[in-house]
Coordinates of C-alpha atoms in Angstrom, one line a residue:
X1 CA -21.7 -13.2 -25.1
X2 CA -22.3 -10.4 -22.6
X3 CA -22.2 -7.0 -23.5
X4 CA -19.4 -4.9 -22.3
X5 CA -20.3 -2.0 -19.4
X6 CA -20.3 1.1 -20.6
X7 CA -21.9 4.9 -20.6
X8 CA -24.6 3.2 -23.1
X9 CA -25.3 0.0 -21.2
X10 CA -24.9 1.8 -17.5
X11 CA -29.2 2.1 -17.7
X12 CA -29.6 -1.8 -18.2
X13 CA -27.9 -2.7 -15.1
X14 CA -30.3 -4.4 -12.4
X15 CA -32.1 -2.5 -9.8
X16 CA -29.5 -3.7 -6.7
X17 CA -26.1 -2.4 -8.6
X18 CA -25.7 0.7 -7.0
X19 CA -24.4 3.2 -10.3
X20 CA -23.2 7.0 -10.3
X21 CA -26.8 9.2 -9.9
X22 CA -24.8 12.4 -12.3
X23 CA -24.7 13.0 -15.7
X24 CA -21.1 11.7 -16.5
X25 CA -21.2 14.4 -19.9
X26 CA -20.6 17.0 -17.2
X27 CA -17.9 15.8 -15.5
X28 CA -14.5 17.7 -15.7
X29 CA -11.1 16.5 -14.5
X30 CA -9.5 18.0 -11.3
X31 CA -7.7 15.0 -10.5
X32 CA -4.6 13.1 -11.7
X33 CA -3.9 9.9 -9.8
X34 CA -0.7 8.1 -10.5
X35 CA -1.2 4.5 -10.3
X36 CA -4.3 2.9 -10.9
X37 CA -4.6 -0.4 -9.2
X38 CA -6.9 -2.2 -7.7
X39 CA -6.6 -0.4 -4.1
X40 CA -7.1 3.2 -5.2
X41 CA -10.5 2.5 -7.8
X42 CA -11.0 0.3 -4.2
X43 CA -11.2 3.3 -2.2
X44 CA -10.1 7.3 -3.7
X45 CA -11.9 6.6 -6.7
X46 CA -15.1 5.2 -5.2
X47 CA -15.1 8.3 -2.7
X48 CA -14.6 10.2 -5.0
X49 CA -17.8 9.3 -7.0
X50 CA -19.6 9.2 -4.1
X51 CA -18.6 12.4 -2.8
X52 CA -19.2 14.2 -6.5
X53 CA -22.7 12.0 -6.4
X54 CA -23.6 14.2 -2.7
X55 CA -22.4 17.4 -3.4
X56 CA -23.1 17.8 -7.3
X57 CA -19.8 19.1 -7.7
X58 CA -18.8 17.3 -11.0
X59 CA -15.3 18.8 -11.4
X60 CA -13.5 16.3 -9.5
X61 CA -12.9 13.8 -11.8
X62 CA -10.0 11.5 -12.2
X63 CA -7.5 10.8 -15.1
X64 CA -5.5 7.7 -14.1
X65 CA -2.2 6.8 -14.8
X66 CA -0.8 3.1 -15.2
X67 CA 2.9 3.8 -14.7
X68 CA 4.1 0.9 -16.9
X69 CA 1.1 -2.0 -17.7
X70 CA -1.2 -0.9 -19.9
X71 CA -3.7 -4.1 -18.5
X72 CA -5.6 -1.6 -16.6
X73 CA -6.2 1.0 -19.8
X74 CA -6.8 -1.8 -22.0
X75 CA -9.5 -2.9 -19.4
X76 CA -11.5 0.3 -18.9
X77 CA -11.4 2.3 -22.3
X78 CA -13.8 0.1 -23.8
X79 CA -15.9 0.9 -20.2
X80 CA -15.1 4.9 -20.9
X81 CA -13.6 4.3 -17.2
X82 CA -16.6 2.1 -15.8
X83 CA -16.0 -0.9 -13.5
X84 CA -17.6 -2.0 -10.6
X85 CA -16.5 -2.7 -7.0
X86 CA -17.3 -5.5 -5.3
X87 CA -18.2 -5.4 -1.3
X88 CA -18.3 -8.6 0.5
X89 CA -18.7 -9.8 4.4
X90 CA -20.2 -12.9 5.4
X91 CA -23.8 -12.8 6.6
X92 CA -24.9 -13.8 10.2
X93 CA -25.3 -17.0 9.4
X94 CA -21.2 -17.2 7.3
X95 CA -22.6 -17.1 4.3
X96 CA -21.0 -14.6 1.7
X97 CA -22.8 -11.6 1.1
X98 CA -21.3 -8.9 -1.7
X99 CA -23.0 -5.6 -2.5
X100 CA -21.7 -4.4 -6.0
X101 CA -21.8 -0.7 -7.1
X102 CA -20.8 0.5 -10.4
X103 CA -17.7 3.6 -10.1
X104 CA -17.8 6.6 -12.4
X105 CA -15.5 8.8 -11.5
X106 CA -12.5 8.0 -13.5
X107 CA -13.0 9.6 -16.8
X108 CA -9.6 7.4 -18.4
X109 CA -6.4 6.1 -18.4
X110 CA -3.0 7.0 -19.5
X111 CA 0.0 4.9 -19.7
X112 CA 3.3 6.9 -18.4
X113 CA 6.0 4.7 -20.0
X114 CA 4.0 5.2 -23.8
X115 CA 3.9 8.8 -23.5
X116 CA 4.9 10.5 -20.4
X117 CA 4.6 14.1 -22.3
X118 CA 1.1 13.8 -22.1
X119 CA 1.1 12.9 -18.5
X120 CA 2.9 15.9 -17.7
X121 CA 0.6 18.0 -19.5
X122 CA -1.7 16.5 -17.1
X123 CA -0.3 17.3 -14.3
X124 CA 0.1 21.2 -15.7
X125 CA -3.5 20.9 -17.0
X126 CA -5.1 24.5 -15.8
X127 CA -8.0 22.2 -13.9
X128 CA -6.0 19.9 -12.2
X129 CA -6.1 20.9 -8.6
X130 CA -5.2 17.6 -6.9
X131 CA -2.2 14.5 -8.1
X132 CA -2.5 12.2 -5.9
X133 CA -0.5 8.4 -5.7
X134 CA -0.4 4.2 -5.0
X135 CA 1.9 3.2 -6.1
X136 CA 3.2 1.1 -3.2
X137 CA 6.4 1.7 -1.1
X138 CA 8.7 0.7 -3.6
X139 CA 7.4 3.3 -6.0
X140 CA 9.5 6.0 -4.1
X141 CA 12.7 5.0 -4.6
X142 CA 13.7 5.9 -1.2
X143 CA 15.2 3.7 1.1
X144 CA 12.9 2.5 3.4
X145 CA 15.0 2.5 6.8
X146 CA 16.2 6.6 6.0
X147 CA 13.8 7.6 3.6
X148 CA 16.0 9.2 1.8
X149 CA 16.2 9.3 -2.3
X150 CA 17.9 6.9 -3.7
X151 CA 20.5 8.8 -6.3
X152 CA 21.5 5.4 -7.5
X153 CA 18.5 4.4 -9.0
X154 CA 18.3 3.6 -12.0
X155 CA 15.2 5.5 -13.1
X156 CA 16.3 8.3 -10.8
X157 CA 19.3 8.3 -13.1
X158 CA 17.5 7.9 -16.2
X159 CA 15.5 11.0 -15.2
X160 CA 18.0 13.3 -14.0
X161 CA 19.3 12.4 -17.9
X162 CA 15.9 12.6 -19.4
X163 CA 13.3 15.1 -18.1
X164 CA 11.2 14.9 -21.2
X165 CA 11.1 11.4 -21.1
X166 CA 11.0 10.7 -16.9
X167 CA 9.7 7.2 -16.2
X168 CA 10.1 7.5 -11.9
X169 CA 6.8 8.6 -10.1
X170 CA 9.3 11.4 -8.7
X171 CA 10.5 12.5 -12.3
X172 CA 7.2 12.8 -13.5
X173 CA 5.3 14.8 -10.2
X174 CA 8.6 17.7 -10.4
X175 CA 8.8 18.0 -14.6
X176 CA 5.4 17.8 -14.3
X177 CA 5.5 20.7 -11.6
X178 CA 8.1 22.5 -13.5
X179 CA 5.7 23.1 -16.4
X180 CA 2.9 24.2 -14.2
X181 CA 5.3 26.9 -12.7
X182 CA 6.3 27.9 -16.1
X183 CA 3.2 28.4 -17.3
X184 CA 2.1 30.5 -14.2
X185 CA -0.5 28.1 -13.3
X186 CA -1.8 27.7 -9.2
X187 CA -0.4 24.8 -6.9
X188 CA -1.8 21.9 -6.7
X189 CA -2.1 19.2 -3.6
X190 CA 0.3 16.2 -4.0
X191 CA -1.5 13.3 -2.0
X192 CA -0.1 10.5 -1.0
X193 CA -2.1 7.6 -0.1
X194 CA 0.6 5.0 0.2
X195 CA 1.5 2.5 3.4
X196 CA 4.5 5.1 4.5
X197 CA 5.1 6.7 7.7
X198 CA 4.4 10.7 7.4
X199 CA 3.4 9.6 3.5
X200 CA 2.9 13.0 2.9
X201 CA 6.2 14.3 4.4
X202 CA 7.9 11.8 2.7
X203 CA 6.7 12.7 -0.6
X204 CA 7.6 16.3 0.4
X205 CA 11.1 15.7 1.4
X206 CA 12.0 13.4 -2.1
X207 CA 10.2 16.0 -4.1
X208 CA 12.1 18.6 -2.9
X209 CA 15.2 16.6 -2.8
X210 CA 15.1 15.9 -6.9
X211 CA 13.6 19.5 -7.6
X212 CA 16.9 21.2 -6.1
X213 CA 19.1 18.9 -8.5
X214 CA 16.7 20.1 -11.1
X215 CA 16.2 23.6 -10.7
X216 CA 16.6 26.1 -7.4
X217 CA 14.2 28.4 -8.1
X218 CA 11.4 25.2 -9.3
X219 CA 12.5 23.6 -5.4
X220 CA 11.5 27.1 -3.6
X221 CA 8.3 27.4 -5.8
X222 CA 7.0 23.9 -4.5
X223 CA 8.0 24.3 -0.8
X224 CA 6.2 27.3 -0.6
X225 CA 2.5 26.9 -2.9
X226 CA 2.1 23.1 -3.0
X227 CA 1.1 20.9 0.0
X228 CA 1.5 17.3 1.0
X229 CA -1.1 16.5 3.3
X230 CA -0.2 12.7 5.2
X231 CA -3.1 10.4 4.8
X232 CA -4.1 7.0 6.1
X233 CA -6.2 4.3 4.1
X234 CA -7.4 1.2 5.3
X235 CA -9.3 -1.3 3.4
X236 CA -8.4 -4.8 2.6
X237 CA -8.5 -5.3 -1.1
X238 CA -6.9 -8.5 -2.6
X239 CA -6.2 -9.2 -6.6
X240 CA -9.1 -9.9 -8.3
X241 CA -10.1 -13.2 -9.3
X242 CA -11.2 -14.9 -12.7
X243 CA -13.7 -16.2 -10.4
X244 CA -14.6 -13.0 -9.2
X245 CA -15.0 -11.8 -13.0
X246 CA -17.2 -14.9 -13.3
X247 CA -19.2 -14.3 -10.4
X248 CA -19.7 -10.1 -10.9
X249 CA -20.2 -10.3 -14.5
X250 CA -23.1 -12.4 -13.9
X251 CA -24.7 -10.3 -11.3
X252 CA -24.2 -7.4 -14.0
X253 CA -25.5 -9.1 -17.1
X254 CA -22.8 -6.9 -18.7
X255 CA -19.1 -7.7 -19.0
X256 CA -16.6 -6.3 -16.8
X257 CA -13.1 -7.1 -17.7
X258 CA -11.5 -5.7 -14.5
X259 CA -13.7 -5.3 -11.1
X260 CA -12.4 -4.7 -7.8
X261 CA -13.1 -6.6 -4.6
X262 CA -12.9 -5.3 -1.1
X263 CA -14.2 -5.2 2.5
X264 CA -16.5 -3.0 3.3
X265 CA -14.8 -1.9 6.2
X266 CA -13.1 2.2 4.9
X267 CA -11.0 4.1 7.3
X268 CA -9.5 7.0 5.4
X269 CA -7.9 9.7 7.4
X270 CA -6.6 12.7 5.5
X271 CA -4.7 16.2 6.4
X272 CA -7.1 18.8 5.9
X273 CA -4.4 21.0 3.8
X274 CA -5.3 21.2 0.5
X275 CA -3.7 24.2 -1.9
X276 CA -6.4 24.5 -4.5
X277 CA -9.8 22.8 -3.2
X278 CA -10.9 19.2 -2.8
X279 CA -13.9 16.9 -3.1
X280 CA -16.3 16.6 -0.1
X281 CA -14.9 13.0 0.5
X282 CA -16.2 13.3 4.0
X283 CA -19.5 13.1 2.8
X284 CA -21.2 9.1 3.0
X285 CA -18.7 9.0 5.5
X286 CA -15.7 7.8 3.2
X287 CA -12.9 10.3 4.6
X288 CA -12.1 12.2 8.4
X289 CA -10.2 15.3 7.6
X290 CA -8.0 15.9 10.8
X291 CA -4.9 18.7 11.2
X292 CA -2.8 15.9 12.2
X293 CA -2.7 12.2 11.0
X294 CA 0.5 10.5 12.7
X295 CA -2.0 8.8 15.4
X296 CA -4.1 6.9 13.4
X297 CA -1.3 6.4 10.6
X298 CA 0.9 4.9 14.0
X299 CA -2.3 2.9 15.2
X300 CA -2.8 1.0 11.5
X301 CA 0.7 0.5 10.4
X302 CA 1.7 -1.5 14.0
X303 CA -1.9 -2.7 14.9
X304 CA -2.9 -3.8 10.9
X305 CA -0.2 -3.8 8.4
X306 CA 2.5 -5.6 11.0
X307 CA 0.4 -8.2 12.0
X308 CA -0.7 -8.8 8.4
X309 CA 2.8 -9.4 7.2
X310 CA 3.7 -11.6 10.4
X311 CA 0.8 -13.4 9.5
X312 CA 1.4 -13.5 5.9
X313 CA 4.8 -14.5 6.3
X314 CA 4.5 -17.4 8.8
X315 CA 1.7 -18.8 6.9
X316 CA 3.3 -18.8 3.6
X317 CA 6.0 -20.5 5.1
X318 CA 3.3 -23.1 6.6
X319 CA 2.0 -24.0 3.4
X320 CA -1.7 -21.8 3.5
X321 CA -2.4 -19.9 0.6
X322 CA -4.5 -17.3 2.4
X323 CA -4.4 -14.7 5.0
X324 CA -8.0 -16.4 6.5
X325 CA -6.3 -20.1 6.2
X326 CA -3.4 -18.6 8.2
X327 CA -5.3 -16.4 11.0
X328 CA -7.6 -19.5 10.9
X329 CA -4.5 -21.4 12.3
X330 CA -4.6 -21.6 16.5
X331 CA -1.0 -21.2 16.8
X332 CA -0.6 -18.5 14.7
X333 CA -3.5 -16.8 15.8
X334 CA -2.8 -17.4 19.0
X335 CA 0.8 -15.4 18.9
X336 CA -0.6 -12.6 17.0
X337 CA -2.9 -11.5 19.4
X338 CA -0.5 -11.9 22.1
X339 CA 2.1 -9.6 19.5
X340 CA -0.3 -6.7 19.4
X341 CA -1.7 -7.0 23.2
X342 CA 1.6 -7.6 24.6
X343 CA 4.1 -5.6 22.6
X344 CA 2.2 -3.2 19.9
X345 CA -0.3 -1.7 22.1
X346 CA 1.3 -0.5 24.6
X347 CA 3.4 1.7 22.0
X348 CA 0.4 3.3 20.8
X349 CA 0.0 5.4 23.9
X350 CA -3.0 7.9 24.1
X351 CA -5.5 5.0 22.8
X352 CA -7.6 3.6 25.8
X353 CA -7.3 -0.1 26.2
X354 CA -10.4 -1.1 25.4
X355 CA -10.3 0.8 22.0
X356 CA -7.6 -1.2 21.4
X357 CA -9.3 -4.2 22.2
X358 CA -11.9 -3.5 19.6
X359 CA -9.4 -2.6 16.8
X360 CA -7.5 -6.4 17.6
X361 CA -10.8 -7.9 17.6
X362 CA -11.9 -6.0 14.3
X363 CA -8.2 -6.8 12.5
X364 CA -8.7 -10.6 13.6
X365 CA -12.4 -10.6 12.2
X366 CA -11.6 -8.6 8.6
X367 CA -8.5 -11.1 7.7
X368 CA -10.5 -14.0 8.4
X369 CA -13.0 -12.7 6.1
X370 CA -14.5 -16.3 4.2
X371 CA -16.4 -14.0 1.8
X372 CA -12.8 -12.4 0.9
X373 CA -9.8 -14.7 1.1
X374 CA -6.7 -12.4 0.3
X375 CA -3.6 -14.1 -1.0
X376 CA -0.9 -14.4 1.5
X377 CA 2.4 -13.7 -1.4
X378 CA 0.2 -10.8 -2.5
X379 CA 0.7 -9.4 1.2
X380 CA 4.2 -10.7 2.0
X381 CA 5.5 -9.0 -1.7
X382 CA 8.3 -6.3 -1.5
X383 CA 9.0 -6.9 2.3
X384 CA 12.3 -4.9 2.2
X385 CA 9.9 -1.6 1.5
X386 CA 7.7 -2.4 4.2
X387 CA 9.3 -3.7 7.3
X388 CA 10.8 -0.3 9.0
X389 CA 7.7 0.8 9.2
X390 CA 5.4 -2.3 9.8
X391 CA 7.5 -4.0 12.6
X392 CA 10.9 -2.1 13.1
X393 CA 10.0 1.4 14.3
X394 CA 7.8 -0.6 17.1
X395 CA 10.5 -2.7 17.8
X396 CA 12.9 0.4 18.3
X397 CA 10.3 1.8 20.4
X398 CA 10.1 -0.7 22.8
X399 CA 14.3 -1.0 23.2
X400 CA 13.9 2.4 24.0
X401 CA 11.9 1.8 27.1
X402 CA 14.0 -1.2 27.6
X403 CA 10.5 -3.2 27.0
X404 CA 10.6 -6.7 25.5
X405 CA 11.0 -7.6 21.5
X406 CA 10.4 -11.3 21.4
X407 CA 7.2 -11.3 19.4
X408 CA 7.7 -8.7 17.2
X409 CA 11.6 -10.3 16.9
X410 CA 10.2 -13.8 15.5
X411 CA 7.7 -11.3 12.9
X412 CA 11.2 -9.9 11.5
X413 CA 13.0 -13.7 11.2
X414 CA 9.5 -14.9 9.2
X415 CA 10.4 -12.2 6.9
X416 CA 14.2 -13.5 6.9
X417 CA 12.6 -17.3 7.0
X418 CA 10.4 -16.7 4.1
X419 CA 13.3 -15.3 1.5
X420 CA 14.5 -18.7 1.1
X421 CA 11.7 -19.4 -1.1
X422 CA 10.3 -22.8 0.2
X423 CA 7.4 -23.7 2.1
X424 CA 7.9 -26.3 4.4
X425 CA 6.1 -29.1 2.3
X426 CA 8.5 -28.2 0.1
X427 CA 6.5 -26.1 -2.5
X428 CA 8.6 -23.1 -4.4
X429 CA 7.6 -19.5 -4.5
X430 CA 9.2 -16.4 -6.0
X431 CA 10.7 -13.9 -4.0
X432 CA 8.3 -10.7 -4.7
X433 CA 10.5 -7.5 -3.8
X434 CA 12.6 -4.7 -5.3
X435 CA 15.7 -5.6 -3.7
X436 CA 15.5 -9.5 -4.3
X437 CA 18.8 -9.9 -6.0
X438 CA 20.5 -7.9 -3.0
X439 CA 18.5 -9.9 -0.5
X440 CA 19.3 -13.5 -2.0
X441 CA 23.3 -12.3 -1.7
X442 CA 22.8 -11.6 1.9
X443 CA 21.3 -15.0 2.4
X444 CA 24.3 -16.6 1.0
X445 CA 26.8 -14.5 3.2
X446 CA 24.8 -15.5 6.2
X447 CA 24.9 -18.9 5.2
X448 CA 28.4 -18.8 4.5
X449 CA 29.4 -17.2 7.6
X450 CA 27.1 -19.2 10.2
X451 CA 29.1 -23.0 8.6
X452 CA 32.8 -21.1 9.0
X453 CA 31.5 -20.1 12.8
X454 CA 31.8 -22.9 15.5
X455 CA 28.5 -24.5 16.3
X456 CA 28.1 -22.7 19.0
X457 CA 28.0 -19.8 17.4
X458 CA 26.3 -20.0 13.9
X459 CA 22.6 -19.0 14.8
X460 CA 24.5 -15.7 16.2
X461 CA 26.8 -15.1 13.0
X462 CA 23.9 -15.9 11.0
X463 CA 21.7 -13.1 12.7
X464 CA 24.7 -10.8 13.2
X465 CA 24.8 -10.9 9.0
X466 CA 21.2 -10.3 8.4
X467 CA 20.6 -7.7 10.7
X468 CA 23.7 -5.6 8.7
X469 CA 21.3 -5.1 5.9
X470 CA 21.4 -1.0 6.3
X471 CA 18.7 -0.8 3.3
X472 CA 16.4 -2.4 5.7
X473 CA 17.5 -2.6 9.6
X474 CA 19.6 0.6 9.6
X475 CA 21.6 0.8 12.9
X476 CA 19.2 -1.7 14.5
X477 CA 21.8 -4.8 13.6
X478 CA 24.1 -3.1 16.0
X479 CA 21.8 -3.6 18.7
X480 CA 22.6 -6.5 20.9
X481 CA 19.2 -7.4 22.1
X482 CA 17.9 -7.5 18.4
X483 CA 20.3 -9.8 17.0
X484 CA 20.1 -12.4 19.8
X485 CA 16.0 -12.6 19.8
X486 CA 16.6 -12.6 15.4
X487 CA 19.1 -15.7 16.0
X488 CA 17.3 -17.6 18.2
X489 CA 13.9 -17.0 16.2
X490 CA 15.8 -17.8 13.1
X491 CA 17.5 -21.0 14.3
X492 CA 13.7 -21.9 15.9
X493 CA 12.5 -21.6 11.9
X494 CA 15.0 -23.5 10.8
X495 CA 15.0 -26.1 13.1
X496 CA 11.5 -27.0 14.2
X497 CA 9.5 -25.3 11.7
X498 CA 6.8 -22.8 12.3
X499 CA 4.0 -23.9 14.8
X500 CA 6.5 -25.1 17.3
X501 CA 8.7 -21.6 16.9
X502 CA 5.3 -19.9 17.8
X503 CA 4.1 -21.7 20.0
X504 CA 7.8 -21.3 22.0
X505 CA 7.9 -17.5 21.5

């Protein structure tokens, strides 16, 4: 039996495992991260500890919070925070390559829902200067086509009710604000690092928005001291194998019981507004500090995250597993080039062609990844939080020029295609997303309305129906053009299946 990774068995780690080059007794907290999965120890944490590793400054590190498992604490207090991050490519010659490198910033783990008293203490600890957040779209409880809070919410509700006890990631960031304000301590910098459009704006605007039903005086005291500075991250990071366990654990001679995997590829672009300091994350070039992020959040949300879900949500559909068997597919690689050549890049205006040119090609070559074969449902999960953003602000774009939808059209009916839950060998998969039940309704009323409509006409009633999802499409199902290119994309699902839809588009 291997013996577990830890502060005592960090010196027995073989010479090629990179490990932290600090004494870890001297590191202090200054951070507070709010959920604690695989794609922030992926990329904040590992920046951090590399940044903390250049500079010497040791009072940066993190205390993590799992808002509801406790898999990720049980994991990495035996480890007193430890675990390593795995970094593969394929070599010149395809074989898999991984370079491994042992993380020490986080100094532990909290569980919200066990005691969320002690996280806001946290968050009004004197040295805490930074909270920062994953913990995906749906964690907002915003609705993604306004972005606006959503009152009926059940933990929104349960908060308003409960501020000792809050269990929503916006309850806990303004009680937990509230006690730093009553305590007279500084501001600190809430960070988002979540896949939303202005991240940090939207942050901002629900913070604000639950603070004034909270306390006037608390809403005025956050718009004025703390900032939200909008960030971009990018780095492809799928769930973590038992192989991978296997594989790292062996490489270690110690036990890990949760690595990370990832792509070495890092683009993290951050708002250089911080209210009480930051690390040097710029340093080992992990992090660009810019005074304005929307370009390069615009640039990877349509040319990266809205090809990954057409492509996760076509091949699902097709039977592959992963995002490489699906980009690996000629038809579907085929149309998603010609989606982001055709229809996303000219949106992205300001960006010379042939840097977009390099950023397709670089997309096409990090999915396809052998060395790192990402899950497709792991991508295509909680689709109703993702698509304004991913596919539907692009598409609204280009109607506004009066430009042509068709390809990023059939990307919205895979979504729609992919609810019903079946593969087309047949094989079942659950529907991943926080408004499942509402979505499986609205597949029955389009069903329902598209057999009471004359032949003719079903495709079109079926579209009509779907596009009037206001959670997701907003005003967009009014919009002629948008409904007809949905119906005929949908019926071309339904009908022939995916290879021939695509290769029709």
């Amino acid at each position: 039996m291997l013996e577990r990774l830890n502060t005592e068995s960090l010196p027995r780690l073989p010479a090629d495992v990179e490990k932290p080059a600090y004494d870890r007794s001297r590191l202090t907290p200054g951070i507070v991260h709010l959920g604690m999965g695989a794609f922030h120890r992926a990329h904040q944490a590992v920046v951090t500890d590399l940044a903390m590793q250049a500079s010497g400054d040791l009072s940066w590190g993190i205390l993590g919070v799992s808002l509801r498992s406790p898999a990720t604490r049980d994991a990495l207090e035996p480890q007193d925070g430890l675990y390593s991050l795995a970094l593969r490519d394929a070599g010149p010659e395809g074989q898999p390559r991984e370079q491994l490198r042992v993380v020490g910033s986080v100094l532990r783990v909290m569980v919200a829902e066990e005691d969320p008293n002690a996280v806001l203490e946290r968050i009004a600890y004197p040295q805490t200067r930074i909270v920062s957040l994953t913990v995906t779209e749906k964690g907002y409880c915003h609705e993604p086509a306004t972005g606006y809070l959503r009152w009926d919410d059940p933990d929104i509700l349960h908060d308003l009710a409960n501020p000792d006890r809050p269990r929503s990631t916006i309850g806990i960031l303004v009680y937990g604000l509230a006690l730093r304000r009553e305590r007279g301590l500084p501001p600190v910098t809430l960070m988002s690092c979540d896949n939303l459009r202005g991240n940090g704006d939207t942050l901002r605007n629900l913070v604000l928005a639950f603070a004034l039903r909270v306390d006037v005086a608390l809403t005025g005291w956050i718009d004025t001291h703390c900032t939200f500075p909008n960030t971009m991250v990018d780095r492809i990071v799928p769930r973590t194998e038992d192989g991978d366990r296997e594989r790292i654990n062996h490489r270690l001679g110690l036990e890990d019981a949760w690595p990370v995997v990832g792509e070495p590829y890092l683009n993290w672009v951050i708002e250089d507004k911080f209210a009480a300091g930051r690390p040097a994350w710029e340093t080992q070039g992990g992090a660009t500090f810019v005074r304005k992020s929307a370009p390069y959040e615009r640039l990877k949300l349509r040319m990266v995250n809205g090809p990954h879900s057409a492509l996760a949500y076509l091949g699902a559909v097709m039977g592959h597993s992963t995002i490489a068997d699906a980009v690996n597919e000629p038809a579907l690689r085929r149309y998603v080039e010609d989606m982001m050549r055709l229809e996303i890049g000219p949106t992205l205006k300001g960006i010379p062609d042939v840097g977009l040119e390099d950023y397709r090609r670089r997309f096409l070559a990090r999915v396809a990844n052998p060395a790192l074969p990402q899950r497709a449902q792991q991508v295509a999960m909680d689709g109703s939080q993702k698509l304004p953003q991913r596919l539907l602000d692009t598409i609204r774009d280009r109607m506004r020029n009066g430009d042509d939808t068709n390809l990023l059209c059939l990307a919205v009916a895979a979504w729609l295609h992919y609810l019903r839950g079946e593969d087309e060998q047949g094989g079942r998969y659950a529907i991943q997303d926080p408004m499942a039940p509402a979505l499986a309704r609205l597949l029955r009323r389009a069903d329902v309305a598209a057999q009471a409509a004359a032949p003719s006409q079903a495709a079109h009633r079926r579209a009509m129906v779907l596009a009037s999802f206001k959670p997701v499409f907003a005003d967009l199902g009014e919009a002629q053009e948008f409904v007809s290119n949905l119906a005929r994309h949908l019926e071309a699902l339904r009908q022939h299946g995916v290879a021939q839809a695509v290769g029709a588009a």
